[in-house]
Coordinates of C-alpha atoms in Angstrom, one line a residue:
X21 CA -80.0 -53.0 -14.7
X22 CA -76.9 -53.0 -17.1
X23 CA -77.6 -48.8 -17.7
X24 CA -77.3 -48.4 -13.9
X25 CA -73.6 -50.5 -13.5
X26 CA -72.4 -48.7 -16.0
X27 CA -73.7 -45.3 -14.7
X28 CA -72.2 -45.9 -11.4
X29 CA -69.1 -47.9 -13.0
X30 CA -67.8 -45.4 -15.4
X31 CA -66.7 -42.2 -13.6
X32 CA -65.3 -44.4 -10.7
X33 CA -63.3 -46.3 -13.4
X34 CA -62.5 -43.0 -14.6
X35 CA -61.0 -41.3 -11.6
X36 CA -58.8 -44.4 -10.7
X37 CA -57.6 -44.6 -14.8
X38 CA -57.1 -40.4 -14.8
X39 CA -55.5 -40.6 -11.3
X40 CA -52.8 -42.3 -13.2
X41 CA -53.3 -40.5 -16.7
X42 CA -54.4 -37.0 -15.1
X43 CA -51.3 -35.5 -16.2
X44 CA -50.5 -36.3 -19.8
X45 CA -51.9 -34.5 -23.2
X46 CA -54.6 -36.8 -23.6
X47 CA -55.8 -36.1 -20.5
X48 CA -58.3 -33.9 -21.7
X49 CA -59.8 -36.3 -24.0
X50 CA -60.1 -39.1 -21.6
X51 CA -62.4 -36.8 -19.1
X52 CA -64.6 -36.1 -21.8
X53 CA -64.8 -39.7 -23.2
X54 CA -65.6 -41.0 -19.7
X55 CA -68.3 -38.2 -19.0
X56 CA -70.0 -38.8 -22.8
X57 CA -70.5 -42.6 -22.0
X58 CA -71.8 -41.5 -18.4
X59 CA -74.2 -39.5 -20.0
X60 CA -75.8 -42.3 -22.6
X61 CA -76.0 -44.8 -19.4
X62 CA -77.9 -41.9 -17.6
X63 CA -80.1 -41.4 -20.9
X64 CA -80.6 -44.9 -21.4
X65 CA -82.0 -45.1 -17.7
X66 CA -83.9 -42.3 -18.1
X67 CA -85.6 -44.1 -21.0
X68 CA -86.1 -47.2 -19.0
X69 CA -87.7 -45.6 -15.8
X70 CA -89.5 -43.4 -17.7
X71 CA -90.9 -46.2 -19.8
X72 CA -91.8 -48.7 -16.7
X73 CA -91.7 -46.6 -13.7
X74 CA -89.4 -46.7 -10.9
X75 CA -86.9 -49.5 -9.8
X76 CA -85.0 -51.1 -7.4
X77 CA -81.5 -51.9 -8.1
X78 CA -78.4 -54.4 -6.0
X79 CA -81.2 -56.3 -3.3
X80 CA -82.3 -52.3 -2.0
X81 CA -79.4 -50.8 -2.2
X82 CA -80.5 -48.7 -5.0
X83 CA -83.7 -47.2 -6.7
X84 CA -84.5 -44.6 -8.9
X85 CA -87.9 -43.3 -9.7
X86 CA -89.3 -40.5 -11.8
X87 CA -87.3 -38.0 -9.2
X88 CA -83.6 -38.4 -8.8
X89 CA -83.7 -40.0 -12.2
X90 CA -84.4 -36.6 -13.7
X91 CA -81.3 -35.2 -10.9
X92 CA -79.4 -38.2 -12.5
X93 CA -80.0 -36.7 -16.0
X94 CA -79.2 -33.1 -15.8
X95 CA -76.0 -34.3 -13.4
X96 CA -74.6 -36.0 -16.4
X97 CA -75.5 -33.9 -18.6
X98 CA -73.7 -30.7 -17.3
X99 CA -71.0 -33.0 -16.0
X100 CA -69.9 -33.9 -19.8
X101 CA -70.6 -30.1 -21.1
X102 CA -68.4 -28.8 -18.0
X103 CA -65.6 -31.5 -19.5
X104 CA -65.9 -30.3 -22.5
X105 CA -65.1 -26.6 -21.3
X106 CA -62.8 -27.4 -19.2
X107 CA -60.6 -28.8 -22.1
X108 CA -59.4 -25.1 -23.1
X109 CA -60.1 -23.6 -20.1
X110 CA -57.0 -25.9 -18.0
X111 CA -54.9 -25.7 -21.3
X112 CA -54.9 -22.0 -20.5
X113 CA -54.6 -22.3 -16.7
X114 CA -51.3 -24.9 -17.7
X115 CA -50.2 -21.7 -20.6
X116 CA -49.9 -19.6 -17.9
X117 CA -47.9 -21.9 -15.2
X118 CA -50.8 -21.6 -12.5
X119 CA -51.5 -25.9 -12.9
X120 CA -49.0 -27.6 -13.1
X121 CA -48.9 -31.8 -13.9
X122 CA -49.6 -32.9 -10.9
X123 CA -52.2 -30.5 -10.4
X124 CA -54.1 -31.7 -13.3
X125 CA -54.1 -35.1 -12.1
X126 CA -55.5 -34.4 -9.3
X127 CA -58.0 -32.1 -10.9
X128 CA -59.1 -34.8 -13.8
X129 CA -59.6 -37.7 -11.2
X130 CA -61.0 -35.6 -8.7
X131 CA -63.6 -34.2 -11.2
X132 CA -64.9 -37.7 -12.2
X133 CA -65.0 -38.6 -8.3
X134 CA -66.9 -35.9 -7.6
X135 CA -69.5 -37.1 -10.4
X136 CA -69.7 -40.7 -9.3
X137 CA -70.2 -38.9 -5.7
X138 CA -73.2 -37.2 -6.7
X139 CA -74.8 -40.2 -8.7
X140 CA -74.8 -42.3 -5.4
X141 CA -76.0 -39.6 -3.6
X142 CA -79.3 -39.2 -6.0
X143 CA -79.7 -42.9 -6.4
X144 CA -79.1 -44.1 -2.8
X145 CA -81.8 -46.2 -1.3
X146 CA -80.0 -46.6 2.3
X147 CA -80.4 -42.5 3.8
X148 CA -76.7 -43.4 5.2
X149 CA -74.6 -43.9 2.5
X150 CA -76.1 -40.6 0.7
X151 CA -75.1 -39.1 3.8
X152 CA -71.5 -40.4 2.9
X153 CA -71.8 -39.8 -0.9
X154 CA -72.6 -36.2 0.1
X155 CA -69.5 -36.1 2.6
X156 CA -67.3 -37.7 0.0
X157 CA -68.6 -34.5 -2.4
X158 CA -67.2 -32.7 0.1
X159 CA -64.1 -34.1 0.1
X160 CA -63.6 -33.9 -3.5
X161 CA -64.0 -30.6 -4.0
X162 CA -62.3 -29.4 -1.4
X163 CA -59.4 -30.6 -3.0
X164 CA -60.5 -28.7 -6.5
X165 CA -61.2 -26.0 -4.7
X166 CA -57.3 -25.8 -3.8
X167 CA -56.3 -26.9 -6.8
X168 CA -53.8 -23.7 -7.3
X169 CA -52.6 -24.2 -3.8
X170 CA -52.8 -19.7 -3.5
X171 CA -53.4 -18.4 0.2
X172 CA -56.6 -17.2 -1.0
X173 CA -58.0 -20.8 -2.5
X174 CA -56.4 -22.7 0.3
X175 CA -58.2 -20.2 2.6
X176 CA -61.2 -21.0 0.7
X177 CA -61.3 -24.5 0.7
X178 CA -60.3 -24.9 4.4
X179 CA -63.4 -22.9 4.9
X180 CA -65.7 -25.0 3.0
X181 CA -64.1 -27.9 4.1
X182 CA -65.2 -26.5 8.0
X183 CA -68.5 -24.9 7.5
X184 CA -69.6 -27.7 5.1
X185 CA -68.2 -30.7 7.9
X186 CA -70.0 -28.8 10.8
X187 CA -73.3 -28.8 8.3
X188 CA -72.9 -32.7 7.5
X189 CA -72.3 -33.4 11.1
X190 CA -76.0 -32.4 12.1
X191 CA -77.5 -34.1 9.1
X192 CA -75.5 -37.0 10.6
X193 CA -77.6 -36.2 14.1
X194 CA -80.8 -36.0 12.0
X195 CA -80.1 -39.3 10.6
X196 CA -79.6 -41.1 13.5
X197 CA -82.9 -39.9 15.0
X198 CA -84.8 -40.6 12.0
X199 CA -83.4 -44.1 12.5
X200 CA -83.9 -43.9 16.2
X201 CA -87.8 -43.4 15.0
X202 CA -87.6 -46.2 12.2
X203 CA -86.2 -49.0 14.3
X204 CA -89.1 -48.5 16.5
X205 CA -91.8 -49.3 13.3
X206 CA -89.9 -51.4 10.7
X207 CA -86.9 -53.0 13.6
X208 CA -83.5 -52.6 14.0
X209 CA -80.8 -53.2 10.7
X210 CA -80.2 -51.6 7.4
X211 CA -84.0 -51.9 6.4
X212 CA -84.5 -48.3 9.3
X213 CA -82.4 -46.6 6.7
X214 CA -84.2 -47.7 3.7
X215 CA -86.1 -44.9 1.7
X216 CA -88.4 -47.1 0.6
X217 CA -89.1 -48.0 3.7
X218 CA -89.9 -45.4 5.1
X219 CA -91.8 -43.7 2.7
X220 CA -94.3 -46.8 3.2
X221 CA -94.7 -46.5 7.1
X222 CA -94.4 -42.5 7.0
X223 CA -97.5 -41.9 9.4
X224 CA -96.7 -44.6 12.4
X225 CA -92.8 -42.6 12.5
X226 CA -92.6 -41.1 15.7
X227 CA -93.6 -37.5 15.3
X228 CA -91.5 -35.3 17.8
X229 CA -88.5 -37.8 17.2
X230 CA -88.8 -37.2 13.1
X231 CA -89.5 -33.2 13.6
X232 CA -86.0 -32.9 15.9
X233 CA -84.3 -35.0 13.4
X234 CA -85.6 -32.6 10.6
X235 CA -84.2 -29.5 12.0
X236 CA -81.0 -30.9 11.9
X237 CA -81.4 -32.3 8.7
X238 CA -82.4 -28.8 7.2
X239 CA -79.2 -27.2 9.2
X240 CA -77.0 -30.0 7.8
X241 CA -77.6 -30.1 4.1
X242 CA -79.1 -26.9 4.2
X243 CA -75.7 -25.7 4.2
X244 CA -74.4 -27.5 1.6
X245 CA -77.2 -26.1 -0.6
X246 CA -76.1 -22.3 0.2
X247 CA -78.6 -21.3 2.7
X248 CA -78.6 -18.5 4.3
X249 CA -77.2 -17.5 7.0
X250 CA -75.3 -21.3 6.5
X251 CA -73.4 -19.9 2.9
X252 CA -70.5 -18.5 3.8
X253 CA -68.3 -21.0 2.0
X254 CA -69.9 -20.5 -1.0
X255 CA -68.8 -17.5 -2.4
X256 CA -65.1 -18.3 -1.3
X257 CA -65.3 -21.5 -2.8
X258 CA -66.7 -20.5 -6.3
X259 CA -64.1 -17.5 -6.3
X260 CA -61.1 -19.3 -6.2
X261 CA -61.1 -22.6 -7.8
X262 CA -60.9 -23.2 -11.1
X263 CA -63.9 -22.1 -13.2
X264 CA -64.9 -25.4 -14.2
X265 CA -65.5 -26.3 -10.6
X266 CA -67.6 -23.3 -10.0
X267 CA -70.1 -24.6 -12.7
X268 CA -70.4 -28.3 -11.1
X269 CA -70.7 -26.4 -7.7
X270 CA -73.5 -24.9 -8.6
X271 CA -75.3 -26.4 -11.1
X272 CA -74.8 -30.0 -9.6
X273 CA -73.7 -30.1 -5.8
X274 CA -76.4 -27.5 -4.5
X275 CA -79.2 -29.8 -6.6
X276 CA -78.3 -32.7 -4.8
X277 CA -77.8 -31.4 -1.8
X278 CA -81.6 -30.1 -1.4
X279 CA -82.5 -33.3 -3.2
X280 CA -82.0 -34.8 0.2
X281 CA -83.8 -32.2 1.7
X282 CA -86.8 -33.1 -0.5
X283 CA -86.3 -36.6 0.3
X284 CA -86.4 -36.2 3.8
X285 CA -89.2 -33.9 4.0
X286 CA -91.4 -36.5 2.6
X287 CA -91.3 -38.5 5.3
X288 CA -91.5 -35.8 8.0
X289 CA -94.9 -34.3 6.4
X290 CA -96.1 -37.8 6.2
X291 CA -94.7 -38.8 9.9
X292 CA -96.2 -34.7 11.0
X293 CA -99.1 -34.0 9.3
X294 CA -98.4 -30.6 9.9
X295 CA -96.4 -27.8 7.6
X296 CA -93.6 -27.7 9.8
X297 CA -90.8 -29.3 7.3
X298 CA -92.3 -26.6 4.7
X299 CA -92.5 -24.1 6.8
X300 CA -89.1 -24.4 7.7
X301 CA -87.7 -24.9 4.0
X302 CA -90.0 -21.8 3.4
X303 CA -88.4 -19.6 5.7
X304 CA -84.7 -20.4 5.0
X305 CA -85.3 -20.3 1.7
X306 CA -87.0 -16.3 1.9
X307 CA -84.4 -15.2 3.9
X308 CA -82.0 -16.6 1.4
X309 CA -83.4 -14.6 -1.4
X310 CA -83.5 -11.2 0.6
X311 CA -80.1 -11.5 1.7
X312 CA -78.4 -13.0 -1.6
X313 CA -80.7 -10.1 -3.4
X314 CA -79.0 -6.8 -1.1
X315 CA -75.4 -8.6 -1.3
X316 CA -75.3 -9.0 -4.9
X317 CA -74.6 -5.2 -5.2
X318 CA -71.5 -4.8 -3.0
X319 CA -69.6 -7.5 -5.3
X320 CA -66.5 -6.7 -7.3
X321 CA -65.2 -10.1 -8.1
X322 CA -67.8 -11.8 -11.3
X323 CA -67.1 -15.1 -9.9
X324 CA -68.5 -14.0 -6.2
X325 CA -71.6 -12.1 -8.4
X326 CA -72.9 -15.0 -9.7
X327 CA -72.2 -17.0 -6.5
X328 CA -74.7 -15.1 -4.7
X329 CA -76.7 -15.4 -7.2
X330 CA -76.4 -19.2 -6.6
X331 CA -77.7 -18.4 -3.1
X332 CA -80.5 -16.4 -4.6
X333 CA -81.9 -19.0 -6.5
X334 CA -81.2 -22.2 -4.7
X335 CA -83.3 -19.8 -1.8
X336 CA -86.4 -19.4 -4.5
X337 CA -86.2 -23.1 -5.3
X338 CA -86.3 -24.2 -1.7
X339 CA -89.3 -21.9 -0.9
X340 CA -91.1 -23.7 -3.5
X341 CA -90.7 -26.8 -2.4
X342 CA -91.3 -26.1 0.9
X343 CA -94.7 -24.4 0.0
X344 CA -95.4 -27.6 -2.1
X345 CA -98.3 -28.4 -4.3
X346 CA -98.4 -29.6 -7.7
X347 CA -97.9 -26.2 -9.3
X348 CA -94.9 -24.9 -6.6
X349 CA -92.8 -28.7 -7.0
X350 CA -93.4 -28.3 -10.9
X351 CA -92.1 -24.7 -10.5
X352 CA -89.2 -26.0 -8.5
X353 CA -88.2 -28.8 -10.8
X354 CA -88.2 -26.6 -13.6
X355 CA -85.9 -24.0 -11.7
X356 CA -83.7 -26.8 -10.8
X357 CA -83.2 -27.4 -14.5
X358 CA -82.9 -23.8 -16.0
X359 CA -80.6 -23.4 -13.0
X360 CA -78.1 -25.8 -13.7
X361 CA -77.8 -24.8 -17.3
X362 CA -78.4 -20.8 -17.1
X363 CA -75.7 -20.9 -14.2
X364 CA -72.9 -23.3 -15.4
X365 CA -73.2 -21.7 -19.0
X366 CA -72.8 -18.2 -17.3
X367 CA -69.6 -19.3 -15.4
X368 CA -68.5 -20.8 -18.7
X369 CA -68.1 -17.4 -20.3
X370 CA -67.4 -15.6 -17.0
X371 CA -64.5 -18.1 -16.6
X372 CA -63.0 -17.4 -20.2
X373 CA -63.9 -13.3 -19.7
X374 CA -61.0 -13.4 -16.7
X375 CA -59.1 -15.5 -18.2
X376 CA -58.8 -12.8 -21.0
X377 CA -58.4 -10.0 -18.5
X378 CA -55.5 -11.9 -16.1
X379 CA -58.2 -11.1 -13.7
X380 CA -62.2 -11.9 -11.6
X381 CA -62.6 -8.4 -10.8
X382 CA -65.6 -6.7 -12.0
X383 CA -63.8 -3.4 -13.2
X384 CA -60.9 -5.2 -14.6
X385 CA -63.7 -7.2 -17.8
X386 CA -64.4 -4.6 -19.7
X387 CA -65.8 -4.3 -23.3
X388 CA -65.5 -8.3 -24.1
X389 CA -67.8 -7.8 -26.8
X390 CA -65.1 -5.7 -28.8
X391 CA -62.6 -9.4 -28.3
X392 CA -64.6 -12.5 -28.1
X393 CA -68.6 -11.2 -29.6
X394 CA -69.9 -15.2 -28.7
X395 CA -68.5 -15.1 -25.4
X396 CA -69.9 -11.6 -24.6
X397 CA -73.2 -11.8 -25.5
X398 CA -73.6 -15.6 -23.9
X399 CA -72.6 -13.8 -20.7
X400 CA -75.0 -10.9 -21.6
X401 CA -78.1 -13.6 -23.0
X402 CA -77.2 -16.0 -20.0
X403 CA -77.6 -13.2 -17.3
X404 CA -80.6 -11.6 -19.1
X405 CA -82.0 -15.7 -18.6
X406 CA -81.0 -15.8 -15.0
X407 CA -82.5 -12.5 -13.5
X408 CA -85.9 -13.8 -15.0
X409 CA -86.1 -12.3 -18.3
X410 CA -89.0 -13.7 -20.8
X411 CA -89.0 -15.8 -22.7
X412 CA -86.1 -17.8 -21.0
X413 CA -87.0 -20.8 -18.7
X414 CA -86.3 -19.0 -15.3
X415 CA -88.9 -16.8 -16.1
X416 CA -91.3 -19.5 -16.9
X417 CA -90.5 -21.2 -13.5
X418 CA -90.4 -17.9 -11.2
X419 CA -93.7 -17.3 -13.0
X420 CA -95.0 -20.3 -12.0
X421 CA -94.0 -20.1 -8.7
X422 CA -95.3 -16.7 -8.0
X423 CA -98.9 -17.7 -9.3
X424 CA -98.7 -20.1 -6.5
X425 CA -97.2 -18.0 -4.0
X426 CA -100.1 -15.3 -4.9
X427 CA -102.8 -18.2 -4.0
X428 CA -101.0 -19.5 -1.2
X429 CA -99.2 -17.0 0.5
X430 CA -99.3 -13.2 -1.0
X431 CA -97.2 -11.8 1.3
X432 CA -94.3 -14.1 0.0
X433 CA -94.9 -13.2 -3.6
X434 CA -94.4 -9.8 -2.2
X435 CA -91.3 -10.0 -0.7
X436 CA -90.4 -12.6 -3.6
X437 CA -90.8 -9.8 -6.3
X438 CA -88.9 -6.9 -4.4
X439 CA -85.8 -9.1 -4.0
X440 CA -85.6 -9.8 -7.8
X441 CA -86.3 -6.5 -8.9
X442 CA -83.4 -5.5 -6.7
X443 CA -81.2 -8.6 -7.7
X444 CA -81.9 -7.6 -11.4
X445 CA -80.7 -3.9 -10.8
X446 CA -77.5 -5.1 -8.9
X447 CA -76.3 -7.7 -11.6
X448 CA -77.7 -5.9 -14.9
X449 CA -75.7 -2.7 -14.2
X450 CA -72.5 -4.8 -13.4
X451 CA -72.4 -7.2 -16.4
X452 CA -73.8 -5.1 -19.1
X453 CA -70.2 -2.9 -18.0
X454 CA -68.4 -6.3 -18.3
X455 CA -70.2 -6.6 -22.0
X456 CA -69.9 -3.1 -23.6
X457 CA -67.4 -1.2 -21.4
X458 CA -63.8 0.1 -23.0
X459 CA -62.2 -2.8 -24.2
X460 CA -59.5 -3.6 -22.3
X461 CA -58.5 -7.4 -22.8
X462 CA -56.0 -9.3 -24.8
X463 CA -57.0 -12.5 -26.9
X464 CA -56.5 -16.4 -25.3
X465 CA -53.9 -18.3 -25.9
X466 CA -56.2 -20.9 -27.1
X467 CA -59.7 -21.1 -28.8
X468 CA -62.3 -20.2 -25.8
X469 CA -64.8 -23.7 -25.7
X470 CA -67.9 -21.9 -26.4
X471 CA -70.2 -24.9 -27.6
X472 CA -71.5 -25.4 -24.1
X473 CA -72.4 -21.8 -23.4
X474 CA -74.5 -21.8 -26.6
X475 CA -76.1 -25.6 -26.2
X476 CA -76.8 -24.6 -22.8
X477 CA -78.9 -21.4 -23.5
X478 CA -80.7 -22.9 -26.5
X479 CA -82.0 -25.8 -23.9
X480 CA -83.1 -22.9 -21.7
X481 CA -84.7 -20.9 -24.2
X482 CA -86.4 -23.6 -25.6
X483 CA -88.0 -24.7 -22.1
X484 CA -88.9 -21.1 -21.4
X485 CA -90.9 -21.3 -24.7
X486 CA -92.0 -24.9 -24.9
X487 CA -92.0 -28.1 -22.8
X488 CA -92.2 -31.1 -24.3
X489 CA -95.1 -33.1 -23.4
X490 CA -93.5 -36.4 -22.3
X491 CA -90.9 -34.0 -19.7
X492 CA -93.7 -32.1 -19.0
X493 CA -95.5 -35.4 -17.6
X494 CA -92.3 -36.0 -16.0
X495 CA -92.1 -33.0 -14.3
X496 CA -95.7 -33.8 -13.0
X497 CA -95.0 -37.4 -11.7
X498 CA -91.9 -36.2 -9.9
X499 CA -94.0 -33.0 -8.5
X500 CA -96.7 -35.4 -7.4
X501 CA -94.3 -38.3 -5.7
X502 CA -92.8 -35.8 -3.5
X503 CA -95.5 -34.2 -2.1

């Protein structure tokens, strides 16, 4: 498949070229040009799987099916939109003498090696090398992360870089049970490590070996998606690197990270048959919404705000595919989506708000309508879309989902409801102070890159309002293939 070289191809060819070119005026440019033709190859797969169905790519290696090939689209996607932000936003950053050369060609490289990370992690046939496309994530952005080399970012990243390698240790232990349990069913080799594999001898899988290996599994990645109590890196880490960086953090790394959860609990319900691997992902995930819902409140820095708000909603999205069912996996696919784009497009206009203040803190934004109108009110439409406000997407998803939750499991919806309408309080009352407070900020040094806050809001209106049939089918094939 020509589309899937070139997918895979690109942003490595990319990294190696802006390793060397990181640091010059054109810089810029190049990151965009490289993301733009990433995104046609992932369009022009998407076509192509869509059209005939799933495939298998390099003898195995390789597939994508109806489920990471949507991951694979909304990665590029925000990947090139993020590039094109980043543009003015690092122009700034270099303005002001916190980047320096060097810094930006480390960023620049890093930033398309963190994208050809994430496509081999959603496309990965063999469950170990997604295990070391997820650590290799890690390792990327730990270096963005300190990309202004402050006490504070380096803190941060060193953090993440702990908290995040403890987590991808026990997914390594989960692995190598679920393997342990393989080799006994399909033999020893590469082939125990094969999704596809798997997937087809799911029930003869060892069923106390698979349910141990899950648990570690859920610890592991679960803490790269920003579970609680496993998110403590989170906030740090979209707090002090560049803004940019916060937006692929969340819109991108926490998708792929439960992507492998998904993946994994497919085989465990099949190897089970039993709700444990649900029930599990159900629980995390509640107590991820509670706790992200009464921390939002005692924030001050708007970065850290719309972390937790991160952990808020990765928390609803896991619970809803750990209840599972047609409607809760459409629900959940859908909230992956408006997630990525309400989220990134928020830190877009957050990022250019502090950049006009000198400053993150809450109470230091104030009255950015009165300087920058577009940037103000995408921060004010894009939080109004994230805390579930009709007729956005969000609300169409959390809508969705509570409908199921109601059927399946009322108390949940219960709970569920209480933590948004307390989420909603905390964040409405901060950013609406942010929006039409005293004006107190001074105008950028260059044009803010607004065209991805608006594109990205339009996309989620439009969803909240109408789903095309054909994604609407492809929603439903990827709900029903995983369960």
């Amino acid at each position: 498949m020509s589309e899937f070289t070139v997918l895979l191809c690109v942003p490595l060819l990319g990294a190696v070229i802006l390793a060397w070119l990181g640091g010059t005026a054109r810089a810029a440019a190049i990151n965009v040009l490289f993301s733009a033709v990433t995104l046609l190859a992932a369009a022009a797969l998407t076509l192509r799987v869509v059209a005939t169905g799933p495939h298998i790519v390099f003898g195995e290696l390789f597939f994508v099916d109806a489920f990471n090939v949507f991951l694979v689209a909304l990665t590029a996607f925000v990947a090139f939109t993020t590039s094109l932000y980043s543009g003015p936003y690092m122009r700034v950053e270099i303005d002001r003498g916190k980047v320096g050369p060097n810094a930006m060609r480390l960023y620049h490289s890093m930033y398309q090696l963190f994208v050809f990370t994430m496509l081999v992690a959603l496309t990965s046939n063999n469950l170990g090398i997604l295990w070391v496309a997820l650590e290799a994530a890690t390792l990327a952005t730990v270096l963005l992360v300190s990309l202004y080399r402050t006490p504070a970012s380096l803190e941060a990243a060193w953090k993440y870089f702990i908290l995040c390698g403890v987590g991808i240790a026990q997914a390594l232990f989960g692995t190598i049970l679920l393997y342990l349990a393989a080799a006994r069913v399909v033999g020893e080799g590469s082939t125990a490590l094969l999704w596809t594999h798997l997937d087809a001898v799911k029930d003869q899988l060892e069923p106390s070996i698979v349910g141990i290996g899950f648990v570690f599994l859920l610890v592991g990645y679960g803490t790269k998606v920003g579970l609680a109590p496993l998110h403590n890196w989170l906030p740090d880490a979209h707090a002090e690197g560049p803004t940019p960086v916060s937006a692929v953090l969340s819109g991108l790394l926490l998708n792929v990270a439960l992507y492998a959860v998904v993946r994994f609990k497919v085989l465990v319900d099949g190897a089970l048959g039993t709700p444990l691997a649900g029930n599990l992902m159900m629980a995390f995930g509640l107590l991820s919404v509670v706790m992200a819902a009464f921390l939002l409140s005692r924030q001050k820095d708007a970065k850290r705000l719309f972390a937790y708000s991160s952990v808020e909603h990765m928390g609803i999205i896991t619970f809803a595919f750990g209840m599972g069912g047609a409607l809760a996996n459409f629900a959940g696919l859908l909230h992956m989506t408006v997630h990525s784009l309400t989220k990134s497009a928020i830190f877009f206009a957050v990022g250019h708000a502090a950049q006009k203040a000198g400053s993150q803190a809450i109470g230091d934004i104030r009255g950015l309508v009165h300087r920058s109108p577009v940037v103000a009110w995408g921060l004010m439409v894009g939080t109004l879309a994230i805390l579930g406000m009709p007729p956005f997407g969000v609300f169409a998803a959390e809508f969705l989902l509570l409908s199921a939750a109601m059927r399946e499991h009322p108390w949940a919806a219960g709970v569920l409801l209480l933590s948004l309408g307390v989420a909603f309080a905390a964040v409405f009352f901060k950013v609406q102070g942010m929006v039409f407070g005293e004006p107190s900020l001074q105008p950028l040094e260059h044009r803010p890159a607004v065209f991805p806050v608006l594109v990205h809001l339009v996309l989620v209106l439009m969803l909240g309002l109408y789903i095309p049939p054909y994604l609407a089918a492809w929603y439903r094939e990827a709900a029903r293939m995983i369960g």
